[in-house]
């Protein structure tokens, strides 16, 4: 029984390793996806900036055409001024010219703002494009590393699983069944060490009678408090 208890403790350790390996393998696609998302987000950001540049260029052309149109109207109105004799009408045309001038000035301001915005966006776009290129390169390197890591983890998992099967065979069906049952019911850890007179699973004291029996290591013993399989290791005595 002594070997079986030790084996059981080793199986438990093995199960922890297997759990970690499976978790590591499970995380691989998530890690890759997360990186892919970051690359995509930046690419989308870039696309938004590009669209905004095109949009402002279109608006700029529209305003430029309106300014040209306004200038043309001003020219015509000035021409008309030469032939107007009526003062009221003269004043009206002057006012009209003034209004068009004001409108054109506002359009010029907007055109200037669009040009400044385009300048800013183009600069940002340049930086983002560089960043995206770097990010894509880094991502490829990281992906290769993650995939290599995955292969290693899978290989190790197979090896550990094979070892676990051997250990399970050696420990025997009954003992293993008890362990599995407790694992489902209590969760890990199931096999715990008695340290001095304390169960390390629940940190409560073990009854003195049981404490003596534990040292015989002749059968599976369970903590009366937490029901875990409790075992004894040499060098764990009261003085140790
Ligand atoms: Zn306990």
Short mmCIF file of C-alpha atoms and ligand atoms in Angstrom, two decimals:
data_model
loop_
_atom_site.label_atom_id
_atom_site.label_comp_id
_atom_site.label_asym_id
_atom_site.label_seq_id
_atom_site.Cartn_x
_atom_site.Cartn_y
_atom_site.Cartn_z
CA UNK A 1 0.00 0.00 0.00
CA UNK A 2 2.89 2.33 0.69
CA UNK A 3 3.92 2.34 -2.99
CA UNK A 4 0.33 2.78 -4.06
CA UNK A 5 -0.10 5.87 -1.90
CA UNK A 6 3.12 7.33 -3.27
CA UNK A 7 1.97 6.44 -6.76
CA UNK A 8 -1.33 8.13 -6.14
CA UNK A 9 0.44 11.30 -5.03
CA UNK A 10 2.46 11.10 -8.24
CA UNK A 11 -0.68 10.56 -10.30
CA UNK A 12 -2.12 13.67 -8.73
CA UNK A 13 1.00 15.61 -9.66
CA UNK A 14 0.76 14.19 -13.17
CA UNK A 15 -2.88 15.26 -13.40
CA UNK A 16 -1.87 18.81 -12.49
CA UNK A 17 0.74 18.79 -15.21
CA UNK A 18 -1.78 17.41 -17.72
CA UNK A 19 -4.29 20.07 -16.76
CA UNK A 20 -1.71 22.82 -17.28
CA UNK A 21 -0.65 21.36 -20.63
CA UNK A 22 -4.23 21.09 -21.85
CA UNK A 23 -4.88 24.66 -20.77
CA UNK A 24 -1.74 25.82 -22.58
CA UNK A 25 -2.86 24.02 -25.75
CA UNK A 26 -6.38 25.41 -25.40
CA UNK A 27 -4.98 28.96 -25.17
CA UNK A 28 -2.99 28.75 -28.42
CA UNK A 29 -5.78 29.62 -30.88
CA UNK A 30 -7.01 32.34 -28.51
CA UNK A 31 -3.55 33.90 -28.33
CA UNK A 32 -3.24 33.86 -32.12
CA UNK A 33 -6.74 35.29 -32.52
CA UNK A 34 -5.97 38.11 -30.10
CA UNK A 35 -2.91 39.10 -32.13
CA UNK A 36 -4.86 38.81 -35.37
CA UNK A 37 -7.51 41.12 -33.94
CA UNK A 38 -4.93 43.76 -33.07
CA UNK A 39 -3.54 43.67 -36.62
CA UNK A 40 -7.05 43.87 -38.06
CA UNK A 41 -8.00 46.76 -35.78
CA UNK A 42 -5.02 48.80 -36.90
CA UNK A 43 -5.75 47.97 -40.56
CA UNK A 44 -9.33 49.15 -40.07
CA UNK A 45 -8.12 52.31 -38.38
CA UNK A 46 -5.91 52.95 -41.39
CA UNK A 47 -8.83 52.41 -43.73
CA UNK A 48 -10.94 54.92 -41.77
CA UNK A 49 -8.21 57.55 -42.10
CA UNK A 50 -7.88 56.85 -45.83
CA UNK A 51 -11.61 57.24 -46.29
CA UNK A 52 -11.62 60.50 -44.36
CA UNK A 53 -8.82 61.87 -46.57
CA UNK A 54 -10.83 60.99 -49.68
CA UNK A 55 -13.95 62.50 -48.19
CA UNK A 56 -12.23 65.78 -47.33
CA UNK A 57 -10.61 65.91 -50.77
CA UNK A 58 -14.01 65.55 -52.36
CA UNK A 59 -15.48 68.27 -50.13
CA UNK A 60 -12.47 70.46 -50.83
CA UNK A 61 -13.05 70.17 -54.60
CA UNK A 62 -16.72 70.95 -54.08
CA UNK A 63 -15.92 74.10 -52.10
CA UNK A 64 -13.26 75.14 -54.63
CA UNK A 65 -15.83 74.88 -57.41
CA UNK A 66 -18.23 76.99 -55.33
CA UNK A 67 -15.51 79.59 -54.76
CA UNK A 68 -14.84 79.71 -58.52
CA UNK A 69 -18.52 80.07 -59.11
CA UNK A 70 -18.72 82.87 -56.54
CA UNK A 71 -15.76 84.67 -58.11
CA UNK A 72 -17.46 84.41 -61.48
CA UNK A 73 -20.65 85.90 -60.02
CA UNK A 74 -18.68 88.73 -58.42
CA UNK A 75 -17.06 89.50 -61.78
CA UNK A 76 -20.45 89.62 -63.48
CA UNK A 77 -21.98 91.79 -60.75
CA UNK A 78 -19.06 94.21 -60.99
CA UNK A 79 -19.69 94.38 -64.73
CA UNK A 80 -23.33 95.15 -64.06
CA UNK A 81 -22.38 97.96 -61.68
CA UNK A 82 -20.94 99.96 -64.60
CA UNK A 83 -24.28 100.14 -66.35
CA UNK A 84 -26.53 100.79 -63.31
CA UNK A 85 -27.77 104.35 -62.95
CA UNK A 86 -30.26 103.81 -60.15
CA UNK A 87 -28.61 104.23 -56.72
CA UNK A 88 -30.87 101.76 -54.92
CA UNK A 89 -30.14 99.08 -57.47
CA UNK A 90 -26.45 99.97 -57.31
CA UNK A 91 -26.45 99.49 -53.53
CA UNK A 92 -28.28 96.16 -53.90
CA UNK A 93 -25.65 94.82 -56.28
CA UNK A 94 -22.87 96.04 -54.00
CA UNK A 95 -24.51 94.20 -51.12
CA UNK A 96 -24.80 91.08 -53.24
CA UNK A 97 -21.08 91.26 -54.08
CA UNK A 98 -20.28 91.67 -50.40
CA UNK A 99 -22.36 88.61 -49.50
CA UNK A 100 -20.68 86.45 -52.11
CA UNK A 101 -17.29 87.63 -50.86
CA UNK A 102 -18.24 86.66 -47.33
CA UNK A 103 -19.46 83.26 -48.45
CA UNK A 104 -16.27 82.70 -50.39
CA UNK A 105 -14.16 83.68 -47.39
CA UNK A 106 -16.00 81.09 -45.31
CA UNK A 107 -15.44 78.49 -48.01
CA UNK A 108 -11.73 79.36 -48.16
CA UNK A 109 -11.51 78.83 -44.40
CA UNK A 110 -13.10 75.43 -44.74
CA UNK A 111 -10.80 74.49 -47.62
CA UNK A 112 -7.82 75.47 -45.48
CA UNK A 113 -9.15 73.37 -42.58
CA UNK A 114 -9.62 70.37 -44.91
CA UNK A 115 -6.07 70.73 -46.20
CA UNK A 116 -4.71 70.86 -42.68
CA UNK A 117 -6.75 67.83 -41.70
CA UNK A 118 -5.48 65.94 -44.75
CA UNK A 119 -1.92 66.83 -43.84
CA UNK A 120 -2.42 65.53 -40.32
CA UNK A 121 -4.14 62.37 -41.49
CA UNK A 122 -1.47 61.64 -44.10
CA UNK A 123 1.23 61.90 -41.48
CA UNK A 124 -0.71 59.66 -39.11
CA UNK A 125 -1.37 57.26 -41.97
CA UNK A 126 2.33 57.01 -42.69
CA UNK A 127 3.09 56.18 -39.09
CA UNK A 128 0.23 53.70 -38.90
CA UNK A 129 1.30 52.02 -42.14
CA UNK A 130 4.80 51.55 -40.72
CA UNK A 131 3.36 50.26 -37.48
CA UNK A 132 1.12 47.85 -39.37
CA UNK A 133 4.04 46.51 -41.39
CA UNK A 134 6.04 45.99 -38.20
CA UNK A 135 3.08 44.45 -36.45
CA UNK A 136 2.47 42.00 -39.30
CA UNK A 137 6.13 40.96 -39.31
CA UNK A 138 6.19 40.54 -35.54
CA UNK A 139 2.93 38.63 -35.70
CA UNK A 140 4.35 36.15 -38.21
CA UNK A 141 7.38 35.55 -35.99
CA UNK A 142 5.21 35.18 -32.90
CA UNK A 143 2.81 32.86 -34.70
CA UNK A 144 5.68 30.60 -35.71
CA UNK A 145 6.93 30.58 -32.12
CA UNK A 146 3.48 29.87 -30.71
CA UNK A 147 2.96 27.02 -33.17
CA UNK A 148 6.33 25.52 -32.27
CA UNK A 149 5.35 25.84 -28.61
CA UNK A 150 2.07 24.09 -29.39
CA UNK A 151 3.86 21.19 -31.06
CA UNK A 152 6.12 20.82 -28.03
CA UNK A 153 3.17 20.96 -25.62
CA UNK A 154 1.28 18.34 -27.63
CA UNK A 155 4.27 16.05 -27.72
CA UNK A 156 4.71 16.45 -23.99
CA UNK A 157 1.02 15.87 -23.40
CA UNK A 158 1.12 12.53 -25.25
CA UNK A 159 4.15 11.50 -23.25
CA UNK A 160 2.63 12.54 -19.94
CA UNK A 161 -0.65 10.85 -20.80
CA UNK A 162 1.15 7.61 -21.60
CA UNK A 163 3.00 7.83 -18.28
CA UNK A 164 -0.26 8.52 -16.49
CA UNK A 165 -1.82 5.39 -18.06
CA UNK A 166 1.12 3.31 -16.83
CA UNK A 167 0.82 4.78 -13.34
CA UNK A 168 -2.93 4.16 -13.33
CA UNK A 169 -2.33 0.52 -14.23
CA UNK A 170 0.23 0.15 -11.47
CA UNK A 171 -1.91 1.74 -8.76
CA UNK A 172 -4.86 -0.55 -9.43
CA UNK A 173 -8.50 0.01 -10.29
CA UNK A 174 -9.93 0.31 -6.79
CA UNK A 175 -7.49 2.89 -5.47
CA UNK A 176 -7.70 4.85 -8.70
CA UNK A 177 -11.49 4.79 -8.60
CA UNK A 178 -11.47 6.21 -5.07
CA UNK A 179 -9.11 8.94 -6.20
CA UNK A 180 -11.19 9.81 -9.26
CA UNK A 181 -14.36 9.82 -7.22
CA UNK A 182 -12.89 12.21 -4.65
CA UNK A 183 -11.46 14.39 -7.39
CA UNK A 184 -14.93 14.86 -8.86
CA UNK A 185 -16.47 15.46 -5.46
CA UNK A 186 -13.85 17.61 -3.71
CA UNK A 187 -11.60 18.78 -6.51
CA UNK A 188 -7.83 18.99 -6.36
CA UNK A 189 -5.89 18.27 -4.25
CA UNK A 190 -7.28 14.88 -3.27
CA UNK A 191 -4.13 13.29 -1.91
CA UNK A 192 -2.63 15.40 0.85
CA UNK A 193 0.29 15.11 3.18
CA UNK A 194 0.05 14.92 6.93
CA UNK A 195 2.39 17.55 8.25
CA UNK A 196 3.21 16.90 11.88
CA UNK A 197 -0.30 16.27 13.24
CA UNK A 198 -2.15 18.37 10.69
CA UNK A 199 -3.97 17.49 7.47
CA UNK A 200 -2.55 19.87 4.82
CA UNK A 201 -5.84 19.65 2.91
CA UNK A 202 -7.97 21.37 5.57
CA UNK A 203 -5.31 22.39 8.11
CA UNK A 204 -7.14 20.67 10.94
CA UNK A 205 -5.63 18.25 13.41
CA UNK A 206 -5.75 14.54 12.79
CA UNK A 207 -7.03 12.35 15.67
CA UNK A 208 -4.04 10.82 17.55
CA UNK A 209 -5.18 7.28 16.79
CA UNK A 210 -5.24 7.96 13.09
CA UNK A 211 -1.94 9.74 13.26
CA UNK A 212 -0.35 6.53 14.50
CA UNK A 213 -2.09 4.44 11.88
CA UNK A 214 -0.98 6.78 9.12
CA UNK A 215 2.64 5.96 9.82
CA UNK A 216 1.98 2.29 9.14
CA UNK A 217 0.97 3.19 5.60
CA UNK A 218 -0.92 -0.06 5.27
CA UNK A 219 -4.17 1.26 3.80
CA UNK A 220 -5.80 4.37 2.38
CA UNK A 221 -6.77 6.76 5.15
CA UNK A 222 -9.14 9.65 4.86
CA UNK A 223 -9.13 12.90 6.78
CA UNK A 224 -12.24 12.75 9.01
CA UNK A 225 -12.79 16.41 8.39
CA UNK A 226 -12.27 17.00 4.63
CA UNK A 227 -12.39 13.37 3.38
CA UNK A 228 -9.20 13.72 1.42
CA UNK A 229 -6.75 10.84 1.17
CA UNK A 230 -4.14 11.63 3.76
CA UNK A 231 -0.66 10.15 3.71
CA UNK A 232 2.51 10.09 5.69
CA UNK A 233 6.01 10.83 4.55
CA UNK A 234 9.21 10.07 6.43
CA UNK A 235 10.69 13.10 8.12
CA UNK A 236 7.27 14.49 8.91
CA UNK A 237 7.27 13.54 12.55
CA UNK A 238 6.32 15.71 15.47
CA UNK A 239 9.89 16.83 15.91
CA UNK A 240 10.41 17.35 12.13
ZN1 LIG B 1 -8.40 17.31 6.01
#
